[in-house]
Tab-separated table of C-alpha atoms in Angstrom:
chain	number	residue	atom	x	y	z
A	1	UNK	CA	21.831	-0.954	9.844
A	2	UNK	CA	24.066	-0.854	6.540
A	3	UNK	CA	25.247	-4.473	7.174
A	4	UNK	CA	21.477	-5.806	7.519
A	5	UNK	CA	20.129	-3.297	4.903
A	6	UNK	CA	22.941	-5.123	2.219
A	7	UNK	CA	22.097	-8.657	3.640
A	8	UNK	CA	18.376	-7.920	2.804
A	9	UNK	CA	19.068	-6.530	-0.635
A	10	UNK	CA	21.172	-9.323	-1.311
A	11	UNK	CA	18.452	-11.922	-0.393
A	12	UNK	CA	15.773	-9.680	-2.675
A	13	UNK	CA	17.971	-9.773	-5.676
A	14	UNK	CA	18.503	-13.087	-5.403
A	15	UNK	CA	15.088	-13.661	-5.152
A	16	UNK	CA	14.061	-11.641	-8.365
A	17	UNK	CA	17.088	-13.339	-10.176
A	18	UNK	CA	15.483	-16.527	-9.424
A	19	UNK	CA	12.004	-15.864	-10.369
A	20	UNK	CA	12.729	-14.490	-13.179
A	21	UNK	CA	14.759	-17.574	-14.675
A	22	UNK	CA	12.110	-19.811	-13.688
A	23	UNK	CA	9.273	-17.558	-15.539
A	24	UNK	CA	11.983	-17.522	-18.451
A	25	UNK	CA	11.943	-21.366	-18.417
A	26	UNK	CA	8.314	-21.863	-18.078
A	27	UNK	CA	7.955	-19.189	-21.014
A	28	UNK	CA	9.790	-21.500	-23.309
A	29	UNK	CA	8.042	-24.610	-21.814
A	30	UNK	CA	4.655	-23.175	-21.826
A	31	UNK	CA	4.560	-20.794	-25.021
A	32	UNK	CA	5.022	-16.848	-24.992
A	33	UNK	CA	1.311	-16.739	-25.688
A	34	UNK	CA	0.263	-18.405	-22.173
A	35	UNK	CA	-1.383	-15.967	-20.287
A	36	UNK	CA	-0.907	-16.895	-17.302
A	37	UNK	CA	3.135	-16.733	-17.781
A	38	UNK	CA	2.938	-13.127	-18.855
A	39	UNK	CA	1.029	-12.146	-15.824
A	40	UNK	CA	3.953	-13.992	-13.987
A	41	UNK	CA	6.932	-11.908	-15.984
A	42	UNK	CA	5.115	-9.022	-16.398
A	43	UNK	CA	4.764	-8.984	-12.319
A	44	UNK	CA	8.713	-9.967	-12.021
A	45	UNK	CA	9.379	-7.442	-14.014
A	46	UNK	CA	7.195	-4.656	-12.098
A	47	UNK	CA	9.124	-5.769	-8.863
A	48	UNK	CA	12.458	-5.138	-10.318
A	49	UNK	CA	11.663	-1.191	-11.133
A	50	UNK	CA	9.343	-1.193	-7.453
A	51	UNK	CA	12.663	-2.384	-6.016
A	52	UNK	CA	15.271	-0.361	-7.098
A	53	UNK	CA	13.097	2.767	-6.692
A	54	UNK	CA	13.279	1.819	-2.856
A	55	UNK	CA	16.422	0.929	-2.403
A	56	UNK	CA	17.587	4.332	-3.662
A	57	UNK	CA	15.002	5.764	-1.269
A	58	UNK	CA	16.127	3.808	1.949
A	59	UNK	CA	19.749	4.965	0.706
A	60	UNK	CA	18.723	8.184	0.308
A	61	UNK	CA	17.186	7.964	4.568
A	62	UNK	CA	14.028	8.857	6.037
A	63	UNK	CA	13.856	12.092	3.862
A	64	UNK	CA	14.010	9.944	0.409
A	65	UNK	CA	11.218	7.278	1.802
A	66	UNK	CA	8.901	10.470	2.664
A	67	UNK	CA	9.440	12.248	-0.538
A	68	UNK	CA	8.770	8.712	-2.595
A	69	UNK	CA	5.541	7.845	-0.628
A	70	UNK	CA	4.716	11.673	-1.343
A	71	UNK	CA	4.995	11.488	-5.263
A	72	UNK	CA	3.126	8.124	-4.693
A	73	UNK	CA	0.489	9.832	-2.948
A	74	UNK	CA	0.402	12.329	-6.050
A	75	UNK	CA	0.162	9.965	-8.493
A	76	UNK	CA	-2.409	7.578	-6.911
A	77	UNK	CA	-4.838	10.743	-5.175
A	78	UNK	CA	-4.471	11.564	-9.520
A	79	UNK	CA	-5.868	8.002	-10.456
A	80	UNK	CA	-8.301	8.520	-7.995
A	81	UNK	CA	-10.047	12.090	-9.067
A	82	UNK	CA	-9.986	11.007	-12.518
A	83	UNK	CA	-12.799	8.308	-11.917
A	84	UNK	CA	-14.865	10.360	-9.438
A	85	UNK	CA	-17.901	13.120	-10.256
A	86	UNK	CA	-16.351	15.957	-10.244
A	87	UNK	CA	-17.840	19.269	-11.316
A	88	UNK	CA	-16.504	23.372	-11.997
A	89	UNK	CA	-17.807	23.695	-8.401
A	90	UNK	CA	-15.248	21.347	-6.788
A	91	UNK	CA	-12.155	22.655	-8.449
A	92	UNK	CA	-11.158	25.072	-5.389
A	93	UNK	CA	-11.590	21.573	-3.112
A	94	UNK	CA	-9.538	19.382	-5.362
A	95	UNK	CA	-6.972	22.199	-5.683
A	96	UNK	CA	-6.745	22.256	-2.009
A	97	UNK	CA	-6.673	18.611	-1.952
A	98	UNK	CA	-3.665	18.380	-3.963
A	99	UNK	CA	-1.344	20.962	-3.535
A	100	UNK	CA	-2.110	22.033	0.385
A	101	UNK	CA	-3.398	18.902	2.323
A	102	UNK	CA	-1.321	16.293	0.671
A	103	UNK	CA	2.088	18.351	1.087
A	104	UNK	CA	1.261	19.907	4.413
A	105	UNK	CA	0.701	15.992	5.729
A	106	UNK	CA	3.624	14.644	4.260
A	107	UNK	CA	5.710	17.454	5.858
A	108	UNK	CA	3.922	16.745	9.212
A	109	UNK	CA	4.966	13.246	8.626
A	110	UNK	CA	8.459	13.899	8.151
A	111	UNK	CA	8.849	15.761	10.782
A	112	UNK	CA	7.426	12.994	13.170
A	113	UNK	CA	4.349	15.586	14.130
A	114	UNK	CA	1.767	13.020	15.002
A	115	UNK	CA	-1.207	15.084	16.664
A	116	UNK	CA	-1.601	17.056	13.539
A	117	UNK	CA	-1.020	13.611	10.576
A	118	UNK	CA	-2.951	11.850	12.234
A	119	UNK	CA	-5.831	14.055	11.979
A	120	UNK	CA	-5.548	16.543	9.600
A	121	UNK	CA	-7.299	14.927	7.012
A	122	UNK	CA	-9.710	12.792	8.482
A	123	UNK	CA	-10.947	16.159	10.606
A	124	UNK	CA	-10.039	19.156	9.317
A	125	UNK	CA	-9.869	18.504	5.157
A	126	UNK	CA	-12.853	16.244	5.437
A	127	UNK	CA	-14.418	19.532	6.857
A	128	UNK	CA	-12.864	21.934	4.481
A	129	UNK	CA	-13.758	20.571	1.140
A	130	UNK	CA	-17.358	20.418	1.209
A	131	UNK	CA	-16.992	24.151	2.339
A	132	UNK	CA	-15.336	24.779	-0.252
A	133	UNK	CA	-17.149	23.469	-2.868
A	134	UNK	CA	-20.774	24.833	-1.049
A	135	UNK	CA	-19.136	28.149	-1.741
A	136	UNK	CA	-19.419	27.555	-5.609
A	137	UNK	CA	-23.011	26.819	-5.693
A	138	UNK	CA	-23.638	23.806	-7.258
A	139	UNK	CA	-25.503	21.189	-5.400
A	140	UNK	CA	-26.141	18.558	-8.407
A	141	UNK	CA	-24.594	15.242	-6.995
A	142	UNK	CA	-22.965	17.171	-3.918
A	143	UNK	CA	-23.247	14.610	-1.469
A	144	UNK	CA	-21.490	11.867	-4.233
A	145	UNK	CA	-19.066	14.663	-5.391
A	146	UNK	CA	-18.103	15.335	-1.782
A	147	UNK	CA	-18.072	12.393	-0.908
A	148	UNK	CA	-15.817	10.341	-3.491
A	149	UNK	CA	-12.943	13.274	-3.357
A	150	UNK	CA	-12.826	12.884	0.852
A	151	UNK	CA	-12.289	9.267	0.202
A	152	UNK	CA	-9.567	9.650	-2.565
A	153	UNK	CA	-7.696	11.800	0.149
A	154	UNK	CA	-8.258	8.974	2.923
A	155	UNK	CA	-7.181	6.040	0.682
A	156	UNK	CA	-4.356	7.978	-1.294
A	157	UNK	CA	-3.264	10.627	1.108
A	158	UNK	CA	-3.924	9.735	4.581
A	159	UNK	CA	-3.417	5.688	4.577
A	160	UNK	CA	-0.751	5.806	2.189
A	161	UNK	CA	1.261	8.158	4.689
A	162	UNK	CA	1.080	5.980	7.439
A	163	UNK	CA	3.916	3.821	5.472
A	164	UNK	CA	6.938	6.630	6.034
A	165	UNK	CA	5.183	7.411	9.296
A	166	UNK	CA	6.854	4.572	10.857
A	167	UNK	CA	10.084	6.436	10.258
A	168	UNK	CA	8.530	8.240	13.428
A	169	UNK	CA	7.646	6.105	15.857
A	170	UNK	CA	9.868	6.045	19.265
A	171	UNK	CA	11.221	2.208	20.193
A	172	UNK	CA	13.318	1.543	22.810
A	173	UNK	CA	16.792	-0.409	21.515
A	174	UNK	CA	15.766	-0.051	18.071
A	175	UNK	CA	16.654	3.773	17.307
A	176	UNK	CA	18.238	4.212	13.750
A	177	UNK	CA	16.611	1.129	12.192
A	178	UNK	CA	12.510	1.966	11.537
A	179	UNK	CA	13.365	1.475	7.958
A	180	UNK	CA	12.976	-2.074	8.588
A	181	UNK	CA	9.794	-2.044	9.780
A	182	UNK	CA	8.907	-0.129	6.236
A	183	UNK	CA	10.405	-3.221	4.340
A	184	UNK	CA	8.625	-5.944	6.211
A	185	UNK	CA	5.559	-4.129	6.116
A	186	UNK	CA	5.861	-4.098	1.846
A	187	UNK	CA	7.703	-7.133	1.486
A	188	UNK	CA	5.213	-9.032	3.741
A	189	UNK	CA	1.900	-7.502	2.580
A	190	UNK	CA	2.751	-7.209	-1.462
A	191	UNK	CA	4.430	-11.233	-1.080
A	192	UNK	CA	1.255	-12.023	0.255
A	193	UNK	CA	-0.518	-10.772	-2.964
A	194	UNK	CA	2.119	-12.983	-4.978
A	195	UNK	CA	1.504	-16.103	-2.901
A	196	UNK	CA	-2.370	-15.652	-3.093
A	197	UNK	CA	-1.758	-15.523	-6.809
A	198	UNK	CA	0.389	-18.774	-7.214
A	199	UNK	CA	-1.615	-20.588	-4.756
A	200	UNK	CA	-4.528	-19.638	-6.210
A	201	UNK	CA	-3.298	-20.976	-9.687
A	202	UNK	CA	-1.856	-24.204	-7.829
A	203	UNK	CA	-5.144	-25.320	-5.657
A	204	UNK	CA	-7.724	-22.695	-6.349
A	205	UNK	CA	-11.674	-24.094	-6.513
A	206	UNK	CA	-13.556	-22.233	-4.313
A	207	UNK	CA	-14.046	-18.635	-5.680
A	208	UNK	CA	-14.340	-15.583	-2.395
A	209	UNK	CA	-16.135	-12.847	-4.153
A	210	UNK	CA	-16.527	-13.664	-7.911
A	211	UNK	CA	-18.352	-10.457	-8.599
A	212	UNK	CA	-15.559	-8.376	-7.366
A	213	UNK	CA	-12.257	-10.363	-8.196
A	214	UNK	CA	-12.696	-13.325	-9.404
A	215	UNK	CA	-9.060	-14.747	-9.469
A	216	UNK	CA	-9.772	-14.821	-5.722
A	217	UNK	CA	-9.932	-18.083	-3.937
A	218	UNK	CA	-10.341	-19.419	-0.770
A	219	UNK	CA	-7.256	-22.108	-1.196
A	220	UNK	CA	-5.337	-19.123	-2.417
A	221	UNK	CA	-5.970	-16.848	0.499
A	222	UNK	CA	-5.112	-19.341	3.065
A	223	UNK	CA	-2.102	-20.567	1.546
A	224	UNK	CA	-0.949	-16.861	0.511
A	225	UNK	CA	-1.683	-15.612	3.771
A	226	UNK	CA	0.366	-18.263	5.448
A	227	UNK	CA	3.053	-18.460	3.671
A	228	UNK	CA	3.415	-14.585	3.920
A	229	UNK	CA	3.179	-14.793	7.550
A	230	UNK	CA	5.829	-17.445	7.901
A	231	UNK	CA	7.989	-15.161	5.903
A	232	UNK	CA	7.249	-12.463	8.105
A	233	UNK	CA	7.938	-14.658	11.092
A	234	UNK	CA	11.456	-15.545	9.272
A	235	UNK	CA	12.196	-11.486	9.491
A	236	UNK	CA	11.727	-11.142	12.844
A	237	UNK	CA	15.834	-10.582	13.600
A	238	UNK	CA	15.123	-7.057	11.531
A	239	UNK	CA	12.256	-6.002	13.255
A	240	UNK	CA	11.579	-5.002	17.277
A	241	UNK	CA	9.163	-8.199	17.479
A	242	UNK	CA	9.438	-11.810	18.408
A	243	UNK	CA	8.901	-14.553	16.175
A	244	UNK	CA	5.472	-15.191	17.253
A	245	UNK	CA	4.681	-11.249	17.471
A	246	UNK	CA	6.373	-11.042	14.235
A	247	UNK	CA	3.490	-13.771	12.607
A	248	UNK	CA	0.766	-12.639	14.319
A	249	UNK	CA	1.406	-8.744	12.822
A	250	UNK	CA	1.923	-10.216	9.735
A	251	UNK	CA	-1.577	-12.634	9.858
A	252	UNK	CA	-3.325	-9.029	10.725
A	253	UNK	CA	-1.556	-6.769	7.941
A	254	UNK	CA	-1.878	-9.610	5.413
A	255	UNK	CA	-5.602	-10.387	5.837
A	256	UNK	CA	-6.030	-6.624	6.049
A	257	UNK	CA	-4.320	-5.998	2.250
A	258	UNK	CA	-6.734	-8.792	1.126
A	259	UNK	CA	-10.037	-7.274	2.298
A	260	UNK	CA	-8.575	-4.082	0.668
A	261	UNK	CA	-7.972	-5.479	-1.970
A	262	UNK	CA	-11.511	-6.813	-2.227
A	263	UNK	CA	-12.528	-3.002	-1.796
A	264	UNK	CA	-10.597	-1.037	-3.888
A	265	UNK	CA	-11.958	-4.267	-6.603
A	266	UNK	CA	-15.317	-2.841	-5.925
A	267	UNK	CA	-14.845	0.574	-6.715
A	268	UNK	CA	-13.067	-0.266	-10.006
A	269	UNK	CA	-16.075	-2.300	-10.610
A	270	UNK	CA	-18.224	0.559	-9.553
A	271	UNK	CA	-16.645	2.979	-12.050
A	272	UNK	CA	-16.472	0.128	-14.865
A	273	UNK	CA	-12.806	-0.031	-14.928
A	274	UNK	CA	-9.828	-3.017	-14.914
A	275	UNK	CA	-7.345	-1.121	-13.602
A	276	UNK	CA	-6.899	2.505	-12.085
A	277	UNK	CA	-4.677	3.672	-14.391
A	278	UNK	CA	-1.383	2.150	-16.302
A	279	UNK	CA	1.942	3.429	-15.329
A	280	UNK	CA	3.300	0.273	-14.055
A	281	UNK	CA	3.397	-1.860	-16.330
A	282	UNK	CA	2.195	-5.518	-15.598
A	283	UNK	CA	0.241	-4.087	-12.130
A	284	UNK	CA	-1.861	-1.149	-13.798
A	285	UNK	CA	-1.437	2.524	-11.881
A	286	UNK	CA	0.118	3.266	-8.471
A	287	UNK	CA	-3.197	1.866	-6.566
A	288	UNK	CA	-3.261	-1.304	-8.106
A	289	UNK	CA	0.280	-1.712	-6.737
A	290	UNK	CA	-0.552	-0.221	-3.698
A	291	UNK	CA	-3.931	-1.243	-2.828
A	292	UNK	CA	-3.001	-4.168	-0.289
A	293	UNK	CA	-0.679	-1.726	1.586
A	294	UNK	CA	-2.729	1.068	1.412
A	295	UNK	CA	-4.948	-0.655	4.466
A	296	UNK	CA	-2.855	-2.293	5.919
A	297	UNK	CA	-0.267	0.347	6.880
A	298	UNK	CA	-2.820	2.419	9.027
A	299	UNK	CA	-2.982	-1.195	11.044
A	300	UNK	CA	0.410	-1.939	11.459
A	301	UNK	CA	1.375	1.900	12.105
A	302	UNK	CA	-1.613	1.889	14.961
A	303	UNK	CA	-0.651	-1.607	16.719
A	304	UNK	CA	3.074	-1.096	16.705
A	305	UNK	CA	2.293	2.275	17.864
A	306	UNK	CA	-0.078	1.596	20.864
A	307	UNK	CA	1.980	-1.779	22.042
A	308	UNK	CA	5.244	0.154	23.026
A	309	UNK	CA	3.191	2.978	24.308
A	310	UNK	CA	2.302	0.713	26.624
A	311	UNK	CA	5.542	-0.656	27.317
């Protein structure tokens, strides 16, 4: 695993190193005021921090990846709350939220405890936090105060969990390496994003959903999505799939990042914001950066799950 973790770094860096002297060249070409350019670096830029955060996680082993997609978790259920109705009466929920479901399901994650991750949340802290709240009192806007924290903990907790939860899964002649299947999920699902972008730029006309993200377009969704799942096809040799399995996974988890995308667009639109928060610089807060993964790494978990349970 060592050798093809290196190889793969390698081919990242090399990556970065190239995109980022072609958006210095076009910055010189084009003007440091073109917009479009500092999109471009600011994004380059982003990946270089997103990558070295990761590759000290995969270095530090399953434990690291758990405890990064845990403080991710934290950080993005955080962006979240703060754009939800929240009242006095929910603060024994959101405490609960926060500081008993999220850790107990990233503990049941690491240690590979899959009857209880994969429902605790959905089923028993869906159930537990309009208790708790009911207990305070206050039933102004209960069913939309309720309602908005159980899906923070679905979208930030529960789906973004899935990602270090293929750490757990059981394949036959492929023990020791499910990190890989952690890097071609992100590296296939966030180059997707990329390559909808540039495409987008190159041959967009014909806008998806204008009202919710109107960079969106048609040419750049086809051509992003393809070209991602070629690439994903190309890193078949670290994953358990074939070449065609390894497309056809990536066609799914790359169309699914889009449509959440699309959603997580809406509820920023909803609340009247560009962006859910602004750690990252260039890509807003963790959910911005995350949104595309965050529903597509239920998918992937589920699929690869259920098609070597059958075999």
């Amino acid at each position: 695993m060592n050798g093809h973790f290196i190889i793969l770094l390698g081919i990242v860096l090399s990556v970065l190193l190239i995109a980022t002297g072609a958006a210095q060249l076009l910055k010189r070409r084009g003007g440091p005021d073109n917009l479009t350019i500092q999109n471009l670096t600011a994004r380059i830029n982003a990946w270089w921090v997103m990558v070295a955060v990761m590759a000290i996680a995969f270095v530090a082993g399953p434990t690291g990846v758990v405890v990064l997609f845990a403080i991710c978790s934290f950080a993005a259920l955080r962006e979240f709350l703060t754009l939800t109705n929240t009242a006095a009466a929910d603060h024994w929920a959101l405490t609960a939220a926060v500081f008993i479901v999220l850790p107990l399901q990233y503990l049941a994650v690491g240690m590979g405890w899959y009857g209880f991750y994969s429902i605790f949340i959905p089923v028993y802290a869906f159930l537990l936090m309009p208790i708790l709240s009911t207990l305070r009192g206050q039933v102004e806007n209960f069913l939309i105060r309720v309602s908005e924290a159980q899906w923070a903990l679905m979208i930030a907790v529960f789906c973004v969990s899935h990602v270090p939860a293929l750490l757990s899964l059981k394949i036959p002649d492929y023990e020791g390496k499910n990190l890989f299947l952690i890097f071609f999920l992100i590296v296939v699902v966030q180059s997707s994003d990329v390559l909808q972008y540039v495409w987008g730029k190159l041959l967009g006309r014909r806008k998806i959903a204008p009202n919710l993200s109107p960079s969106k377009t048609l040419e750049g969704l086809l051509g992003g999505i393809l070209s991602a799942s070629l690439l994903g096809a190309a890193l078949f040799w670290i994953t358990p799939f074939s070449v065609l399995q390894a497309f056809a996974l990536s066609l799914v988890i790359t169309l699914m990042g889009f449509l959440g995308g699309l959603v997580m667009s809406a509820i920023k639109r909803d609340r009247g914001v560009k962006d859910w928060g602004h750690l990252i610089a260039g890509h807003g807060g963790f959910i911005d950066r995350l949104d595309s993964v965050i529903f597509s790494a239920p998918i992937f978990f589920h699929i690869v799950r259920f098609y070597w349970d059958l075999h």
